[in-house]
Short mmCIF file of C-alpha atoms in Angstrom, two decimals:
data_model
loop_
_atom_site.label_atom_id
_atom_site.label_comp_id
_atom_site.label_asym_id
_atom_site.label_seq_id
_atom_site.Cartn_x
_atom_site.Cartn_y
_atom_site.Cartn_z
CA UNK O 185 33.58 40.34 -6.70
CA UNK O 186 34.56 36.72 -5.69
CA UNK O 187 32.10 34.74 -3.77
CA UNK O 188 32.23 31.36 -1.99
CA UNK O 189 30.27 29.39 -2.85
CA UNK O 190 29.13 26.52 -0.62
CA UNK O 191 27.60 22.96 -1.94
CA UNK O 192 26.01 21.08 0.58
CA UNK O 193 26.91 17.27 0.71
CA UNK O 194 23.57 16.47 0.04
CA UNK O 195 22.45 17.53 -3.20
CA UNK O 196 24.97 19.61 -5.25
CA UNK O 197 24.06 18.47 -8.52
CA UNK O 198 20.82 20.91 -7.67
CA UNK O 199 22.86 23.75 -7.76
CA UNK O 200 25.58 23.01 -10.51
CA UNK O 201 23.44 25.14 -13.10
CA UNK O 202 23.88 28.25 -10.64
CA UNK O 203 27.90 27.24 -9.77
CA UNK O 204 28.70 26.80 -13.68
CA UNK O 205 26.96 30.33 -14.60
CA UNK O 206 27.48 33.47 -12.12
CA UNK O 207 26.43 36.61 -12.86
CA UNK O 208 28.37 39.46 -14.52
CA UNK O 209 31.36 40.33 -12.57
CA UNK O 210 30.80 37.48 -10.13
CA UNK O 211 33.41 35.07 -9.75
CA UNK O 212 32.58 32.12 -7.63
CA UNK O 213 35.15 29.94 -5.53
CA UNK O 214 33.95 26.46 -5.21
CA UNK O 215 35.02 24.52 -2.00
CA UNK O 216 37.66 21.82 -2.63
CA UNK O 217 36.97 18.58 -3.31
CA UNK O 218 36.62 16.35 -0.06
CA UNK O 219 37.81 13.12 0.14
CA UNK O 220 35.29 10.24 -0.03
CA UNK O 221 34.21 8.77 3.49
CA UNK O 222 33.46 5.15 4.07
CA UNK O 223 29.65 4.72 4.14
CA UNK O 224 29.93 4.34 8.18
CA UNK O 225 31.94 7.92 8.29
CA UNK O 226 29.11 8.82 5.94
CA UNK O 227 26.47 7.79 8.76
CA UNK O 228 28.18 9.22 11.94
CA UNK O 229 28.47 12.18 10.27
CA UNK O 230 24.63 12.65 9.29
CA UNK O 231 23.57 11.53 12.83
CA UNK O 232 25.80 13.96 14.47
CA UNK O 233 24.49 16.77 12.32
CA UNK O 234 21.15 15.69 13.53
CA UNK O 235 21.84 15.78 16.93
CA UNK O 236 23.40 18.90 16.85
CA UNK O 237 20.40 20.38 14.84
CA UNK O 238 18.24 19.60 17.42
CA UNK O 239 20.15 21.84 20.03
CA UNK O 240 21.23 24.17 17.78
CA UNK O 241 20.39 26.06 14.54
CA UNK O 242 22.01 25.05 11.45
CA UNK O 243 25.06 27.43 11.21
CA UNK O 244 28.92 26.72 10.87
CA UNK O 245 32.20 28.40 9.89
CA UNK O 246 33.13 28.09 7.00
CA UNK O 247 36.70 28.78 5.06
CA UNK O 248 35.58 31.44 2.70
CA UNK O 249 39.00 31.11 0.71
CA UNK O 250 39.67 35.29 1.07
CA UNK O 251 36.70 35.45 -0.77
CA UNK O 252 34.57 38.96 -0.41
CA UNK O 253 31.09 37.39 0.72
CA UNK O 254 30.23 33.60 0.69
CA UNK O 255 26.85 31.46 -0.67
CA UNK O 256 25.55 28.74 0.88
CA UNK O 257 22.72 26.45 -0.01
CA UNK O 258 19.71 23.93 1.67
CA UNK O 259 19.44 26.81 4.33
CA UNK O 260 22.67 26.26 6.01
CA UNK O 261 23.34 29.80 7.92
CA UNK O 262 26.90 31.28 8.18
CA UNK O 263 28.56 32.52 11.05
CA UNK O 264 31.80 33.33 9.55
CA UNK O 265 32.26 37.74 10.25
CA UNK O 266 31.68 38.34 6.83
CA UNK O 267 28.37 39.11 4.18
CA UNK O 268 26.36 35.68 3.40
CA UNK O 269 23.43 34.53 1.10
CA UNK O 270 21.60 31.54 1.68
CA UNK O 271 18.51 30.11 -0.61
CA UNK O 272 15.96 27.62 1.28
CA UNK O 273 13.23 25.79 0.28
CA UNK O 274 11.37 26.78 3.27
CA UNK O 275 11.55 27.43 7.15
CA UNK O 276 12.39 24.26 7.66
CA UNK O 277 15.92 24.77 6.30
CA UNK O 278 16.32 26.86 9.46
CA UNK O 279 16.02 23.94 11.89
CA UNK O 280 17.50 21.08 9.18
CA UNK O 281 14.18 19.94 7.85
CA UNK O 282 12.15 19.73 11.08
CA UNK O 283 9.86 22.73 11.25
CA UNK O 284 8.77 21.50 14.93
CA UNK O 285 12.29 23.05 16.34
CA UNK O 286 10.85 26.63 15.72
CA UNK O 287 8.05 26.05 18.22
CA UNK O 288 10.64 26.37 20.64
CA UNK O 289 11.05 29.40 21.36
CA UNK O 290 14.56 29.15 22.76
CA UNK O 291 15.13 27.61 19.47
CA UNK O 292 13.71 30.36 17.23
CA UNK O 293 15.70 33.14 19.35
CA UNK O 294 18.87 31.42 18.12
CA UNK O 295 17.71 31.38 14.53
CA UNK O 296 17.05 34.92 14.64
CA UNK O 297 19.97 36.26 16.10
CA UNK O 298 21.73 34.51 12.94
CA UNK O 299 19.14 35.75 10.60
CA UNK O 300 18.88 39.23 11.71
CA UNK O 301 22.43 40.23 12.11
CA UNK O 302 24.26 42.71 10.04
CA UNK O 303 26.35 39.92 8.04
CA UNK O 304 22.78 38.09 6.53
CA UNK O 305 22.53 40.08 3.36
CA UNK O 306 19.91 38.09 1.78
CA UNK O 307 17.41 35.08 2.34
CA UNK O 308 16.45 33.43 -0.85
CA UNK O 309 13.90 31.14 -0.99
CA UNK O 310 12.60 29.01 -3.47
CA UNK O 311 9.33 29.85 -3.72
CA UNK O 312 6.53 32.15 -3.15
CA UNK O 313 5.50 29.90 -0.66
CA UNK O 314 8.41 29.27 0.84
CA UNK O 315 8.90 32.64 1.63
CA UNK O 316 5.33 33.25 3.16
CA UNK O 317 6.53 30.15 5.14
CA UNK O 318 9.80 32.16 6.46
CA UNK O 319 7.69 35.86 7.30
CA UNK O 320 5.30 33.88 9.28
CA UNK O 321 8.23 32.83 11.97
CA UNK O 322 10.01 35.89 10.80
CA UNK O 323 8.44 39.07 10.27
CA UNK O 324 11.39 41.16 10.00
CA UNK O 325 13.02 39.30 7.66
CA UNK O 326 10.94 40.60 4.63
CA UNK O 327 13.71 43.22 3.60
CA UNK O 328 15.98 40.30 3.35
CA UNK O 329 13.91 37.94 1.72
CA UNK O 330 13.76 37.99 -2.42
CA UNK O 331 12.43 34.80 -4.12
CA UNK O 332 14.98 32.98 -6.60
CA UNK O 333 13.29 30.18 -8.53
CA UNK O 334 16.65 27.29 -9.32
CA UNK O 335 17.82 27.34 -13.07
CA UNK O 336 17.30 24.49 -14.98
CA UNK O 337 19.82 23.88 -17.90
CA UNK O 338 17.96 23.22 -20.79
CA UNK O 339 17.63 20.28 -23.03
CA UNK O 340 17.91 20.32 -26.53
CA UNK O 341 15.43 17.21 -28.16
CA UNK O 342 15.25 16.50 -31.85
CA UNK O 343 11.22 16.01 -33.18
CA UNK O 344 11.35 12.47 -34.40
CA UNK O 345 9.27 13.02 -38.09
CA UNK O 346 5.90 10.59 -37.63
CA UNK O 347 2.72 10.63 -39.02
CA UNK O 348 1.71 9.21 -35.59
CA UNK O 349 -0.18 11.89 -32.90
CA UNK O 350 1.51 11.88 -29.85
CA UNK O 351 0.48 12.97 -26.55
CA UNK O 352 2.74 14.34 -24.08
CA UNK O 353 1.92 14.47 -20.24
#
């Protein structure tokens, strides 16, 4: 099965340890590389996503690369007619980081529509209380929901030999 597999712009070093190691007979497509924007494209870009968050959920297109279902991360909801994942580190994700949005209800009605339709296989949060964060705006979303703590690639340290005690904290 090939999935997309999208990196936000934020933070995609989080989610290299899931990228570089998919699961049995999961092959992941990774977007292309973008081009690097100017630190003024940079800003326009992050204040138009914030506008737009504030009128509407955030949920794009995406080009899936004839892949069979598609991945996205930080939340980011997919309206693309095919199956999508998304992990979140909360409810917030839903309304880019401000929680306040889903007091509206005009707001949360969007949200849900997204969330709720045939295409949303699976809501992955970070957390146990992330996802008890996500039922309380969205009951019917428990079906969906499964919690998926990140992978963390381990390190391998070599014990320095002292005669010293050392305390680690």
């Amino acid at each position: 099965m090939k999935i997309f597999f999208r990196l936000g712009s934020e933070r995609p070093q989080m989610f290299l340890p899931i990228a570089n190691n998919p699961p049995k007979n999961i092959d992941y497509i990774l977007p292309k590389k973008q081009f690097e924007k100017s630190l003024l494209g940079k800003v326009l870009k992050k204040s138009l996503w914030t506008f737009y968050t504030k009128v509407r959920p955030p949920a794009i297109y995406v080009d899936d690369q004839n892949s069979d279902a598609i991945f996205s991360t930080g939340g980011i909801m997919i309206l693309n007619q095919k199956p999508w994942l998304t992990n979140v580190e909360g409810v917030g994700s839903f309304a880019n980081h401000n929680p306040r949005q889903l007091l509206f209800s005009w707001y949360r009605k969007a949200v849900e529509k997204i969330l709720y339709a045939e295409n949303c296989k699976k809501i992955l949060p970070f957390t146990h209380a992330a996802e008890k964060s996500i039922l309380k705006f969205f009951p019917k979303l428990k079906e969906k929901s499964e919690v998926c703590y990140l992978p963390v690639e381990s390190q391998k340290f070599r014990r320095k030999k002292s005669n010293k005690t050392r305390l680690l904290f």
